[in-house]
Structures are given as structure tokens and as C-alpha cells.
PDB file of C-alpha atoms in Angstrom:
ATOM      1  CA  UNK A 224       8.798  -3.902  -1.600  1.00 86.00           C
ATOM      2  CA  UNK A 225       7.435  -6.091  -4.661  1.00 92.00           C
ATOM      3  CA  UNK A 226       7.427  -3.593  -7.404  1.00 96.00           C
ATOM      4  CA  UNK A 227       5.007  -3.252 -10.468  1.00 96.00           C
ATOM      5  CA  UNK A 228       7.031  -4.548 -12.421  1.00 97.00           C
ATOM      6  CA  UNK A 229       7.314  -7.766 -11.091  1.00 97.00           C
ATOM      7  CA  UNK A 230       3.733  -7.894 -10.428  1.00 98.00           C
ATOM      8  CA  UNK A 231       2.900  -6.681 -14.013  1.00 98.00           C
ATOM      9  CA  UNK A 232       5.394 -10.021 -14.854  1.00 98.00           C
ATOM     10  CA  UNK A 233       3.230 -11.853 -13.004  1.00 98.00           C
ATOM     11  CA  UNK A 234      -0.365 -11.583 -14.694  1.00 98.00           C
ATOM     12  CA  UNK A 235      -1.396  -7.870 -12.817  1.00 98.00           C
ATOM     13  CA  UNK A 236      -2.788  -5.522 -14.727  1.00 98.00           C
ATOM     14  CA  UNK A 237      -2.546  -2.571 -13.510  1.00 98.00           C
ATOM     15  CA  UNK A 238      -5.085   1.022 -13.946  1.00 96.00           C
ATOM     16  CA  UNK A 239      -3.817   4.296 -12.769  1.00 92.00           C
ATOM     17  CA  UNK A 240      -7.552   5.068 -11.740  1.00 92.00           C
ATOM     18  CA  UNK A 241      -7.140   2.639  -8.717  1.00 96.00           C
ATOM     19  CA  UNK A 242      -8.623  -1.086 -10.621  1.00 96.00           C
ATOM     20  CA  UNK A 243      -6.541  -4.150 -11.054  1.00 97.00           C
ATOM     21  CA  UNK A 244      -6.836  -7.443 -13.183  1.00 98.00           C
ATOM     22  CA  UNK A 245      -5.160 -10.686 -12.818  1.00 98.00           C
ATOM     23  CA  UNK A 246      -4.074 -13.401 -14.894  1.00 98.00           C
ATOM     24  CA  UNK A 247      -1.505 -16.055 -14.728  1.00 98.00           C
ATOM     25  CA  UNK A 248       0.440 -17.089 -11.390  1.00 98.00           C
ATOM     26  CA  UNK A 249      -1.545 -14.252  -9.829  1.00 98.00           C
ATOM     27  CA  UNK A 250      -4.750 -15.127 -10.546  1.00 98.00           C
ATOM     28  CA  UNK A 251      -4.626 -18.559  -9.732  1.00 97.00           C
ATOM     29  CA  UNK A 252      -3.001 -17.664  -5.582  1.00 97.00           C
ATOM     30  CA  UNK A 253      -6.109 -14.975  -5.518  1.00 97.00           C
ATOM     31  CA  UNK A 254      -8.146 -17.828  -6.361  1.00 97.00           C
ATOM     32  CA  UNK A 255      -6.453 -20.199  -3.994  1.00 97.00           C
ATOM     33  CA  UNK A 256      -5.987 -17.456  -0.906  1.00 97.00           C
ATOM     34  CA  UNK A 257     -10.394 -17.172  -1.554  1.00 97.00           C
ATOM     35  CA  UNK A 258     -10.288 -21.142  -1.320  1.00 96.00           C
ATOM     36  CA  UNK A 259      -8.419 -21.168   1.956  1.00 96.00           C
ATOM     37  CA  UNK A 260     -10.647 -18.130   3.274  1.00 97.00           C
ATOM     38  CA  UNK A 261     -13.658 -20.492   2.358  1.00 96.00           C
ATOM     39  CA  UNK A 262     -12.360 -23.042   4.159  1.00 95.00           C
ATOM     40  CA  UNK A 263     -12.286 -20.918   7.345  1.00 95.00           C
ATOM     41  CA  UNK A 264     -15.994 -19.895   7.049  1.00 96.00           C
ATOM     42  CA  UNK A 265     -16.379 -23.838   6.736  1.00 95.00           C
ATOM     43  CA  UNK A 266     -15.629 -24.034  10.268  1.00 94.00           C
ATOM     44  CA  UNK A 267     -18.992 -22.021  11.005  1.00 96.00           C
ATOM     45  CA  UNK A 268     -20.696 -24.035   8.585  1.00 96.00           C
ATOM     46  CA  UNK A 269     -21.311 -20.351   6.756  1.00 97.00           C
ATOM     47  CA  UNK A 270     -23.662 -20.212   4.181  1.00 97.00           C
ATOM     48  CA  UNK A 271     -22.379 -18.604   1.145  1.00 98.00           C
ATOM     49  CA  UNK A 272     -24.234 -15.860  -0.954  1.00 97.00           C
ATOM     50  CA  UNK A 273     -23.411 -14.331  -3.966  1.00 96.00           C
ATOM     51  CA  UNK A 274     -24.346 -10.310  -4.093  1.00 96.00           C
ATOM     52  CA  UNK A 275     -24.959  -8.247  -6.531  1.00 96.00           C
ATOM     53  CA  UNK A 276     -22.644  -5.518  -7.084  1.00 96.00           C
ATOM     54  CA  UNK A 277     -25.003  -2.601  -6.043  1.00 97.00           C
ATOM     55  CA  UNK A 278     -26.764  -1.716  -2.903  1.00 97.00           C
ATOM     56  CA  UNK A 279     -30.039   0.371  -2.764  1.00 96.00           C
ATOM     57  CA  UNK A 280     -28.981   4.031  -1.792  1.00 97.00           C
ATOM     58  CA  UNK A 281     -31.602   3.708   1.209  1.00 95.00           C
ATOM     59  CA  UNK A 282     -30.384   0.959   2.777  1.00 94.00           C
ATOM     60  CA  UNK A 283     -26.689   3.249   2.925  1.00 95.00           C
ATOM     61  CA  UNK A 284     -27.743   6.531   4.484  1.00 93.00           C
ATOM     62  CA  UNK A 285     -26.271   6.244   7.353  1.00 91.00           C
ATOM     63  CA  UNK A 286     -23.067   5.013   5.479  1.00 92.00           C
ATOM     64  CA  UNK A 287     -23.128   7.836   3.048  1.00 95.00           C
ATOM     65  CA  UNK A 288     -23.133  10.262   5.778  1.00 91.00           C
ATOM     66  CA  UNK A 289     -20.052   8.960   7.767  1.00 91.00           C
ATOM     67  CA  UNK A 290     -18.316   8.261   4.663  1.00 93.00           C
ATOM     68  CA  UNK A 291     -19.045  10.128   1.581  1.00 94.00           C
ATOM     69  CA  UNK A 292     -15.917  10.980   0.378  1.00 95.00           C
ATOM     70  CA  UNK A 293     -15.647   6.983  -0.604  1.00 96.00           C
ATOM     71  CA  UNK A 294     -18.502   6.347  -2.274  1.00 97.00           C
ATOM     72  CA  UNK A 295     -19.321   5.651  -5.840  1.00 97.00           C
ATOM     73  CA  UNK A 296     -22.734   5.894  -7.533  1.00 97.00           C
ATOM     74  CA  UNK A 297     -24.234   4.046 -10.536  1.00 95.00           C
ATOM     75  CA  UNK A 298     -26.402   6.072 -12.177  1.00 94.00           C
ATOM     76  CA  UNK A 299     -27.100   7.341 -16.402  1.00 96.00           C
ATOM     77  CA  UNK A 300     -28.412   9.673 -17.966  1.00 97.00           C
ATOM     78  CA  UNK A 301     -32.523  11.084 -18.011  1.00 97.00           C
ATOM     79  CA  UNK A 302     -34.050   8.405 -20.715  1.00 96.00           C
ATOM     80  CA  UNK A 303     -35.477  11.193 -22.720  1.00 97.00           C
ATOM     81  CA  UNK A 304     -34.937  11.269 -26.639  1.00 98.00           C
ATOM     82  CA  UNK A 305     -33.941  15.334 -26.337  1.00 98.00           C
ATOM     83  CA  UNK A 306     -31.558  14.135 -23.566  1.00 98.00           C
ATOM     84  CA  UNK A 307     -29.740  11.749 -24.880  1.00 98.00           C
ATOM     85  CA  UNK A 308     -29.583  13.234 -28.157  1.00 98.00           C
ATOM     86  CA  UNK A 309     -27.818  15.712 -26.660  1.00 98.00           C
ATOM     87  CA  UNK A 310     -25.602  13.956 -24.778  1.00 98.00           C
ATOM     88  CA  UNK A 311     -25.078  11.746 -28.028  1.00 98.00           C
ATOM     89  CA  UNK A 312     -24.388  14.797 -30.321  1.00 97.00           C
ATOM     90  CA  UNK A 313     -22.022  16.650 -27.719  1.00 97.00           C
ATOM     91  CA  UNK A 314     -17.904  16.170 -27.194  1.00 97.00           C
ATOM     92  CA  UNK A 315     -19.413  12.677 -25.128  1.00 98.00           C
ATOM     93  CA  UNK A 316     -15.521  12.815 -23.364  1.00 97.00           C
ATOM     94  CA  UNK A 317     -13.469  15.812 -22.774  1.00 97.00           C
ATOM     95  CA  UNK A 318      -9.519  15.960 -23.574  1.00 95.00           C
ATOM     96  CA  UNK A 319      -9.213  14.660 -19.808  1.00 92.00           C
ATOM     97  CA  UNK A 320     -11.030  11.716 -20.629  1.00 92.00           C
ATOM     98  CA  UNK A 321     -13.709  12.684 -18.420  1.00 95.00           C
ATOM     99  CA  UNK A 322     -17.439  11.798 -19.545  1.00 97.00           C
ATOM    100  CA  UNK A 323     -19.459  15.610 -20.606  1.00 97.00           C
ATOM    101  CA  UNK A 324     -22.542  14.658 -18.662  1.00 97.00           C
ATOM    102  CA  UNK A 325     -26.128  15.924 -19.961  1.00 97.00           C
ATOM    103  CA  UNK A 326     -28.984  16.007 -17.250  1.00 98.00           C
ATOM    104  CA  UNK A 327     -28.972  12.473 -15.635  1.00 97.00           C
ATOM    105  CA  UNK A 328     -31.436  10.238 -14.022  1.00 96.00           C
ATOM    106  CA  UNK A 329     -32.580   9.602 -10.145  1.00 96.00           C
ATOM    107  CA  UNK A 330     -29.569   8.181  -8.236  1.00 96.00           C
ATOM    108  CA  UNK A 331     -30.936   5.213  -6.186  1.00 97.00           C
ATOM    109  CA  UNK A 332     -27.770   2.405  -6.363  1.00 97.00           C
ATOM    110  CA  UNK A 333     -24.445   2.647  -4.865  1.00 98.00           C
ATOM    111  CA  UNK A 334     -21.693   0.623  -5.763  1.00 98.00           C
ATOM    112  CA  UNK A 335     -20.950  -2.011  -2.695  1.00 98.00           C
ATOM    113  CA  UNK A 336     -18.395  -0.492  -0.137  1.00 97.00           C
ATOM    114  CA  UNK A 337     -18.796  -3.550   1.755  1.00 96.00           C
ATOM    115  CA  UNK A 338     -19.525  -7.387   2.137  1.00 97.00           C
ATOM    116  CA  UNK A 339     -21.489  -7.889   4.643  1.00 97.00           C
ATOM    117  CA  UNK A 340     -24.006  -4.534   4.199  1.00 97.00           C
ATOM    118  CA  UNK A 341     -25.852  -7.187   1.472  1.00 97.00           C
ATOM    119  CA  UNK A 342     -26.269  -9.859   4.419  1.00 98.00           C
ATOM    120  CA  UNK A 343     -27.832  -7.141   6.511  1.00 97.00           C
ATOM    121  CA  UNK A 344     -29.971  -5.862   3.858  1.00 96.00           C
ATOM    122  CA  UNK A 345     -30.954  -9.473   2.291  1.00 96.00           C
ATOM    123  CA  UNK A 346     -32.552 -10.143   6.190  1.00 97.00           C
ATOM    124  CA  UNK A 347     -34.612  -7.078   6.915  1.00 97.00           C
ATOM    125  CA  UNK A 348     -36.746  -7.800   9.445  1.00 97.00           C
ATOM    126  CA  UNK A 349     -36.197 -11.535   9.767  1.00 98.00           C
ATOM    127  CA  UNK A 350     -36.096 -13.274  13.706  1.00 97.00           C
ATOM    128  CA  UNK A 351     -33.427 -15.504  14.037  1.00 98.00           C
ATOM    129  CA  UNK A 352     -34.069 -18.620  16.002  1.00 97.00           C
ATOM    130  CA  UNK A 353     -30.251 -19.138  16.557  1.00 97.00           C
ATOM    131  CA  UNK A 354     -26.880 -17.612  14.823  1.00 98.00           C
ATOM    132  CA  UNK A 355     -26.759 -17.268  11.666  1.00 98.00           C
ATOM    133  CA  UNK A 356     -22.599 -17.501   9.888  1.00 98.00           C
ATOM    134  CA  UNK A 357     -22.396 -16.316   6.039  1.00 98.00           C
ATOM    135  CA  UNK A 358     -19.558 -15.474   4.197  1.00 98.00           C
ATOM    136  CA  UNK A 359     -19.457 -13.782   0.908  1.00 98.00           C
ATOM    137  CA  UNK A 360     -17.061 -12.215  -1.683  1.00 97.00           C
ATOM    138  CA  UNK A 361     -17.985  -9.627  -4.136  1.00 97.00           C
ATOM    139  CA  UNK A 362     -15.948  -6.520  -5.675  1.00 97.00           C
ATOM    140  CA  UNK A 363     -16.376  -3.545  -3.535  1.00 98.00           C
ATOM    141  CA  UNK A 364     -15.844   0.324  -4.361  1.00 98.00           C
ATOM    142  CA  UNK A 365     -14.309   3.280  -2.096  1.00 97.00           C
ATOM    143  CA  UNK A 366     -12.755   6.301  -3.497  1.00 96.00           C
ATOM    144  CA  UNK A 367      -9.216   7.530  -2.181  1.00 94.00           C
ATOM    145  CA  UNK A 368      -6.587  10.056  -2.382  1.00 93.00           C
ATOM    146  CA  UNK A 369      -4.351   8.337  -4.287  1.00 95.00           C
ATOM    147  CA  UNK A 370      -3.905   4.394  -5.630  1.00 97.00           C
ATOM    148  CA  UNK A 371      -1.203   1.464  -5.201  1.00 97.00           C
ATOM    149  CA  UNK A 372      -1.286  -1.500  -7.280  1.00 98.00           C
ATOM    150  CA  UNK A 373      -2.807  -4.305  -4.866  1.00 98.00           C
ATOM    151  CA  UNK A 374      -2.650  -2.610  -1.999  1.00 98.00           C
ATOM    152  CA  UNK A 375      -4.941   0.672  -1.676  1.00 97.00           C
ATOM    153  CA  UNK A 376      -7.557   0.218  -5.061  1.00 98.00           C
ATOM    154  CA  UNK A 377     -10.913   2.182  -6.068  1.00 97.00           C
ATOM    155  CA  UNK A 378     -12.016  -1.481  -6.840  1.00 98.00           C
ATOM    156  CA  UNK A 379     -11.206  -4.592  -5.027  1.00 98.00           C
ATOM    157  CA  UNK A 380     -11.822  -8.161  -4.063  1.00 98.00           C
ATOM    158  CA  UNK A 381     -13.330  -8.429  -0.100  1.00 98.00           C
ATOM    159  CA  UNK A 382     -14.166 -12.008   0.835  1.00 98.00           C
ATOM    160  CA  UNK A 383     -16.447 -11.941   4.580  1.00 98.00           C
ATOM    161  CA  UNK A 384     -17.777 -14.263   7.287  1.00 98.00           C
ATOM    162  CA  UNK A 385     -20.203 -12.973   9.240  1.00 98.00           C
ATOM    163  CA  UNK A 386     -22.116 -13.545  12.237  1.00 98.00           C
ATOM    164  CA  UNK A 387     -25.513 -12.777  13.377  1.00 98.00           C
ATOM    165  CA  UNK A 388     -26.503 -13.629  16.892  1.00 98.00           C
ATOM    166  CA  UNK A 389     -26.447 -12.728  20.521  1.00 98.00           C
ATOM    167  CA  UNK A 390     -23.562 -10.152  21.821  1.00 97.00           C
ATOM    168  CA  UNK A 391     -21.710 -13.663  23.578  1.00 97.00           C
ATOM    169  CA  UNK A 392     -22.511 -15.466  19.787  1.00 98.00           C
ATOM    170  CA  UNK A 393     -20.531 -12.838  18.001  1.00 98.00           C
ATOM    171  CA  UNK A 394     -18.101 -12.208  20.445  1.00 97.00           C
ATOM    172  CA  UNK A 395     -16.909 -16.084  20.296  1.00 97.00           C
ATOM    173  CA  UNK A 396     -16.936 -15.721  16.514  1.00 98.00           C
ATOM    174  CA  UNK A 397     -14.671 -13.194  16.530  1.00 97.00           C
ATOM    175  CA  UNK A 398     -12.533 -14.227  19.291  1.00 97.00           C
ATOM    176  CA  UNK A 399     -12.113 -17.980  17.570  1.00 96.00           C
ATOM    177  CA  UNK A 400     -12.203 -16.504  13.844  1.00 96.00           C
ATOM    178  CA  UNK A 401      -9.382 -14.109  14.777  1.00 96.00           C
ATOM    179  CA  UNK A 402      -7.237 -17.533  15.571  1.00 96.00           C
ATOM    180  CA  UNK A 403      -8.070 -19.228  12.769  1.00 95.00           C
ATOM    181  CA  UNK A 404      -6.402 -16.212  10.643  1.00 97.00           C
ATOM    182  CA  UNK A 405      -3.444 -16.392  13.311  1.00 96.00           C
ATOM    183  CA  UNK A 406      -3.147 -19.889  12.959  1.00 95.00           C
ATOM    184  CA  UNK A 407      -3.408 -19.734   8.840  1.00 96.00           C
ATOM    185  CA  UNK A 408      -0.871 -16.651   8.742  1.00 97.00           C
ATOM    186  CA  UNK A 409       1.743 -18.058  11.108  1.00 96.00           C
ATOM    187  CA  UNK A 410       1.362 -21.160   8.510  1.00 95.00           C
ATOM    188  CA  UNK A 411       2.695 -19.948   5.225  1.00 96.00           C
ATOM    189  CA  UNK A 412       4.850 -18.011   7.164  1.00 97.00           C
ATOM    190  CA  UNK A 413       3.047 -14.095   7.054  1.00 98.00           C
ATOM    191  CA  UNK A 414       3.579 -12.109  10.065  1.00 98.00           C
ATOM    192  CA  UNK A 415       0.368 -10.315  11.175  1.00 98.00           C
ATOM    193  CA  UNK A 416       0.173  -8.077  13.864  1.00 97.00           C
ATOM    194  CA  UNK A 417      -3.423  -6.991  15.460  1.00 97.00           C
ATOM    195  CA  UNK A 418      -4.155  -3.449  16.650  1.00 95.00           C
ATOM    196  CA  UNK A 419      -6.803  -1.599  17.504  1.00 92.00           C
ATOM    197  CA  UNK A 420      -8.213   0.507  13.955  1.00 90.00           C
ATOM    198  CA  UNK A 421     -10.685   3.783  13.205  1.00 80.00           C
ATOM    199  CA  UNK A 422     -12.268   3.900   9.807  1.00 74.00           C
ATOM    200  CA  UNK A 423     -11.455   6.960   7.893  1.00 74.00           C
ATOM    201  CA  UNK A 424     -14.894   8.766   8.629  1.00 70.00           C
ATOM    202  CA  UNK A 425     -15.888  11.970   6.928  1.00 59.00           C
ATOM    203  CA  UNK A 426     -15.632  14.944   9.231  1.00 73.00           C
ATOM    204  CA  UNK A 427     -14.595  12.654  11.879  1.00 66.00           C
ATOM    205  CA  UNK A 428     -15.565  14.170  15.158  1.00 69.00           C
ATOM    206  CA  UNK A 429     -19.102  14.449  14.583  1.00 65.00           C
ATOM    207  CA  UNK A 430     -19.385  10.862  13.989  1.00 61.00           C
ATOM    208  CA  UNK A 431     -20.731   9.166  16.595  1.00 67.00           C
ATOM    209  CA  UNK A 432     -19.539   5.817  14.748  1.00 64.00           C
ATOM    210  CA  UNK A 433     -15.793   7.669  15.207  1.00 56.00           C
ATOM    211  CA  UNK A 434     -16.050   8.180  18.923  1.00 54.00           C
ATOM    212  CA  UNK A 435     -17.179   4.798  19.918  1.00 56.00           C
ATOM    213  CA  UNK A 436     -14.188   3.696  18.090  1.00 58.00           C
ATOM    214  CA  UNK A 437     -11.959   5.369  19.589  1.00 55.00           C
ATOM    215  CA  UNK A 438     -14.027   4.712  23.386  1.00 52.00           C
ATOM    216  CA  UNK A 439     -14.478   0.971  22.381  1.00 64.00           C
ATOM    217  CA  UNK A 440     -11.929  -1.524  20.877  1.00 70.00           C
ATOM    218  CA  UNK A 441     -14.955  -2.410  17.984  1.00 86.00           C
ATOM    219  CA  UNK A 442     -12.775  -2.742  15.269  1.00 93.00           C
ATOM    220  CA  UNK A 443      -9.102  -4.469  15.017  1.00 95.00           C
ATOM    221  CA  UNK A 444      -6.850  -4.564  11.881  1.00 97.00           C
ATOM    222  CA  UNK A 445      -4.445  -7.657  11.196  1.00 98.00           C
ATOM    223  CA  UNK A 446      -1.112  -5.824   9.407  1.00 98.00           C
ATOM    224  CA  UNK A 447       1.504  -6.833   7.471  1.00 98.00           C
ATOM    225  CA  UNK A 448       3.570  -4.290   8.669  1.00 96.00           C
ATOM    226  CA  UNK A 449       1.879  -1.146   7.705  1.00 96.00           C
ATOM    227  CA  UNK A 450      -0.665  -2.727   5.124  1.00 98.00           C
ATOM    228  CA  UNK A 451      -3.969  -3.668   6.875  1.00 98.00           C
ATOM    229  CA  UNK A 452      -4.733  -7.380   5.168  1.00 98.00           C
ATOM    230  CA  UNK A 453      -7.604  -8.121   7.170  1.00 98.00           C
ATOM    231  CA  UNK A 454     -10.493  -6.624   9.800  1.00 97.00           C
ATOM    232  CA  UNK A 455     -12.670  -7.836  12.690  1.00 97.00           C
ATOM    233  CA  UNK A 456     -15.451  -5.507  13.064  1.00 95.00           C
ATOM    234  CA  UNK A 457     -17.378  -5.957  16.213  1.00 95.00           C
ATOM    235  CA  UNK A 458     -21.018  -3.668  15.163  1.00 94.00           C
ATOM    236  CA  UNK A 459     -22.977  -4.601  18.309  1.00 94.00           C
ATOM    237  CA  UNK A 460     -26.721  -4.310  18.029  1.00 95.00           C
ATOM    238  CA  UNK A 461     -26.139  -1.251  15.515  1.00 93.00           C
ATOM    239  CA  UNK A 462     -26.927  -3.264  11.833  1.00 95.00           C
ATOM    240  CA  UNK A 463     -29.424  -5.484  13.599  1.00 97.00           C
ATOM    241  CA  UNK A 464     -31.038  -2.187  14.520  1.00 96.00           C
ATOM    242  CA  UNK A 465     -31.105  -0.629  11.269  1.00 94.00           C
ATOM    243  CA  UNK A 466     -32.168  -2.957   9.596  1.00 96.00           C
ATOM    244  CA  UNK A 467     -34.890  -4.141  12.021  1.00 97.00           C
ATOM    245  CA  UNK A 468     -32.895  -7.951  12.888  1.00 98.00           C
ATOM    246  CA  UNK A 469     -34.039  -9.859  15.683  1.00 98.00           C
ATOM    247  CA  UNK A 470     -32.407 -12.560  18.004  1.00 96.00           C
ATOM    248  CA  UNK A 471     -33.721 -13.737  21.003  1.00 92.00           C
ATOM    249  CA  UNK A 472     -36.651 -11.099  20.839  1.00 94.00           C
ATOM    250  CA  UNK A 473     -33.882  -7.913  20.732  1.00 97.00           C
ATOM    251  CA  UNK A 474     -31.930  -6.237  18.201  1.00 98.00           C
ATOM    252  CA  UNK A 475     -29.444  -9.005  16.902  1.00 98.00           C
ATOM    253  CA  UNK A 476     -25.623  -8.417  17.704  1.00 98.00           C
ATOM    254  CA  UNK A 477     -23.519  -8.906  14.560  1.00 98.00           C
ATOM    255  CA  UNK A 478     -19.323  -9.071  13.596  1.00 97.00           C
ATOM    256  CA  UNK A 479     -17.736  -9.867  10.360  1.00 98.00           C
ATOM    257  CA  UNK A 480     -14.051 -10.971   9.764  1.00 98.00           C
ATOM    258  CA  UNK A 481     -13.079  -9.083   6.427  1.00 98.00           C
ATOM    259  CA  UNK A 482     -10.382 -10.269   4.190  1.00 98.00           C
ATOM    260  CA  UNK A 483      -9.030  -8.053   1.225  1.00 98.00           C
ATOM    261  CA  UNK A 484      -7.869 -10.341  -1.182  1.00 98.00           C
ATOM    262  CA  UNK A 485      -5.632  -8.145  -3.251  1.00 98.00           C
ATOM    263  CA  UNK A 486      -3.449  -7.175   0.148  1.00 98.00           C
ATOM    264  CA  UNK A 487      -3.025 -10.581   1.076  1.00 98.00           C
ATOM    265  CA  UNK A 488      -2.336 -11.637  -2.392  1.00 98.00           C
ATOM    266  CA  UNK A 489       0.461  -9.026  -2.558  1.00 98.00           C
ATOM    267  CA  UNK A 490       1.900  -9.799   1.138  1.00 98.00           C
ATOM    268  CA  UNK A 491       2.096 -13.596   0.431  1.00 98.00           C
ATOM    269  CA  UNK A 492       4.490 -12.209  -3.311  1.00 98.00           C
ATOM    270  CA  UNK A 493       6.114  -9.630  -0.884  1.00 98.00           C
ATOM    271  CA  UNK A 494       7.061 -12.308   1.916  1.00 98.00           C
ATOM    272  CA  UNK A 495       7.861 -15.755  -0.281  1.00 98.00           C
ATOM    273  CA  UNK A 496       9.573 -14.014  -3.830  1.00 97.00           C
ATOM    274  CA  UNK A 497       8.070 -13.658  -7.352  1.00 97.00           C
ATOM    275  CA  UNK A 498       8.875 -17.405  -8.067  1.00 97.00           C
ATOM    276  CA  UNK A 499       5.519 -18.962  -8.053  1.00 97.00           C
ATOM    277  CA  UNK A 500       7.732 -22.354  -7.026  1.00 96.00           C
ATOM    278  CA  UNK A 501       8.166 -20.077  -3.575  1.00 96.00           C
ATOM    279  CA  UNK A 502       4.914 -19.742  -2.880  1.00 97.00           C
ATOM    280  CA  UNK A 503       3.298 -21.775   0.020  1.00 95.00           C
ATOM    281  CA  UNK A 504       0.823 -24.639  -0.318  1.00 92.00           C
ATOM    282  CA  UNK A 505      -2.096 -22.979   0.851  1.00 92.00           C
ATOM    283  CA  UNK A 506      -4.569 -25.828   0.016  1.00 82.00           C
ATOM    284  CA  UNK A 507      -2.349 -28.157   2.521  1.00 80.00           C
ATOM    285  CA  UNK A 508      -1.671 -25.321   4.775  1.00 77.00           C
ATOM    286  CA  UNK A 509      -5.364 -24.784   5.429  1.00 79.00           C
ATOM    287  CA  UNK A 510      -6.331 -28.450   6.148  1.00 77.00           C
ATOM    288  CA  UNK A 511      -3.630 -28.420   9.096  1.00 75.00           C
ATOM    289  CA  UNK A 512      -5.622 -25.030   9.882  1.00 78.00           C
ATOM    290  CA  UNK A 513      -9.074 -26.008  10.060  1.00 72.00           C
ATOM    291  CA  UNK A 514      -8.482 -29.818  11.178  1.00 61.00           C
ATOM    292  CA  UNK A 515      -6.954 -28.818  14.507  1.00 47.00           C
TER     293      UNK A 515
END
């Protein structure tokens, strides 16, 4: 296993409270693994969108629920002069380094847990004509027990393609997205295993999201070994529901291939060495991918 060291060598920087940054031989494979991941959306001709880092806390309540132990909230204090003089004139951060919080204002962001909520919620209520393929990247946020340097973080990098469409639209995109990934992986030489995943839900069985999980195959995990790297996430008519999505004159089916960019970036140092000179060619790599 690559240790922190070597990473830390290699331009990580590493936060005990779960957030990495990169520089050096690091940061430039992130930016080339997002390259190759845009070329795979490419082969959808996927529109790409740049989202903002919060969503509106209504268009999450049914995420909240199944999941609140992950989320994070932007929020500040109650804009009143007695308020934040109070807060201003007070200990501001405790010996724990923990922020002595005054009365604060109404709570209506969340910071992104996912990708592809922002392509659900940037096309309430629209009627698509035919399928619609995006992909975005954009940092998302989930609290967790504990944190490992690139591979479980509070903050990280998710790139996504998605697909809007008909249930035999997104099942195609899956099915032919899913080989793309094999095909890249097998390429530079990562071995990825799929298998059938749950998300962590809150409270588990009373989810209804849980059971279907575990009644349908919705949601498959490529691994390197036991680190999840990327997800195919098969949602059925359930966001096109929500958020009132039409295709062919009924709620729109939609799937999203998810790719967490620290986890690959740390199974590609795991696999090929710290050497940057060991590293695979991704750029070339990806033409022979996407030019089959």
C-alpha cells in the first residue's frame, strides 16, 4: 500500500479532517485521469456543465433523509449587529479548534454530495425530445467515520456522465459505458472488478432506496481490490420523478457512471510505483479506448 509519505513526496497535501490538495506529479495525472474520463463522455457526445458547489436544501430532502449522517451544510451566522457582535467579541474558536457558534441564520444550501443531483435539478420540469448525455466534475462533500488520504475524504473530486432517457436509453448507456471503463482499466494495466454495491443509508432498513438495492442489482461498484474507484447507478424513473423530467410523455429513466478521481489517482500510484516515469500514457491509452 502507497503510503503518505510517498504521496506527501509527490505533491499531496494531506488534512487530518478528511481534505486533500495536489501539486506536482500528482496534480498533473488527476488532471490527465479527468482528461481521459472526458474523453469517455465524448463518446456520448455529453455536454459538459460546470456546477456550483451547493445544492438548494429542497431539492435534497429525500437525500437528507436516507443519508444524513453525510451531509454538510453551508450556512453563517443571523446578520444582526447584536449577533455578530457577539459572536465577534466571544472565544470565536475553542481550544479544540472548533468554531463557538452564536445564533445562526436559515439553513437552505447543502454542500454537493453528488454530480449528477445538479443535472437533475438544472432540468426541472423540462420534456426531453430524445436522450440527453452530460458529464460533469465538481468537489463533492460526505461526512465519515474516519479519513484516508485519497481514498475515503470529507471532500473530493467526482467527475460524471449521465444519461437521461427511456429505461432501454439508459440501460445501453450503462451497459456500453461500463466497457469503456473495462476497456480503459485493462489499458494502463488496473484490475477492476464489478460487484453488485448498497449505499451506506441512514437507518438502513427503513429505506425503501436500501431494499430495492438489495432486491434489484441498481447500483454496481468497479474495485480495485477493496477500494471502490468507480459506480454505475441505474435510478430508474425515481430522479425523473422528483424532479418532474419527462421523456416520451412519462417520467424519464436516468443512470450515471461516477468516477472518484482521488481513488483512481491513488490506484494508478499504487499499481505502476511512485516514479512518475512508471506511470502509463493515459492520453495515448484513451485514443486506443475510444477509437475502437
Amino acid at each position: 500500500m502507497t503510503t503518505l509519505a510517498e504521496l506527501t513526496d509527490l505533491g499531496l497535501r494531506w488534512d487530518a479532517y478528511g481534505q486533500s490538495g495536489l501539486s506536482g506529479p500528482l496534480l498533473r495525472l488527476a488532471e490527465d485521469l479527468d482528461g481521459a474520463f472526458r474523453r469517455l463522455a465524448a463518446q456520448w457526445s455529453a455536454t459538459e456543465e460546470c456546477p456550483p458547489p451547493t445544492l438548494p436544501a429542497s431539492a435534497l430532502t429525500g437525500h437528507l433523509r436516507a443519508f444524513p449522517q453525510q451531509a454538510t451544510f453551508a450556512f453563517g451566522l443571523e446578520p444582526t449587529d447584536a449577533n455578530l457582535g457577539e459572536f465577534a467579541d466571544g472565544p470565536v474558536v475553542d481550544e479544540e479548534g472548533s468554531v463557538v457558534l452564536t445564533r445562526t441564520g436559515p439553513v437552505t444550501a447543502v454542500l454537493t454530495p453528488a454530480a449528477c443531483f445538479h443535472v437533475y435539478a438544472q432540468r426541472r420540469g423540462a420534456q426531453l425530445a430524445q436522450a440527453a448525455y452530460v458529464t460533469t466534475r465538481t468537489t463533492c462533500f460526505r461526512r465519515e467515520e474516519r479519513y484516508d488520504p485519497l481514498r475515503r475524504q470529507w471532500s473530493f473530486s467526482m467527475r460524471e456522465i449521465v444519461c437521461l432517457g427511456t429505461p432501454a436509453e439508459t440501460a445501453s448507456f450503462l451497459a456500453e459505458t461500463r466497457e469503456l471503463v473495462d476497456d480503459f482499466a485493462r489499458l494502463i494495466d488496473l484490475p477492476l472488478s464489478w460487484s453488485p454495491a448498497t449505499d451506506p443509508f441512514f437507518r438502513p432498513h427503513r429505506q425503501p432506496g436500501f431494499l430495492l438495492q438489495r432486491v434489484l442489482p441498481v447500483k454496481h461498484e468497479a474495485a480495485y481490490g477493496s477500494l471502490a474507484l468507480s459506480s454505475a447507478n441505474r435510478h430508474h424513473e425515481h430522479f425523473g420523478s422528483a424532479f418532474g423530467i419527462s421523456r416520451a410523455g412519462v417520467p424519464a429513466s436516468t443512470a450515471c457512471v461516477a468516477f472518484g478521481l482521488e481513488r483512481w489517482l491513488y490506484a494508478v500510484v499504487d499499481r505502476h510505483g511512485t516514479n512518475p516515469d512508471g506511470w502509463p500514457d493515459l492520453t495515448t491509452l484513451t485514443d486506443k479506448v475510444v477509437t475502437r
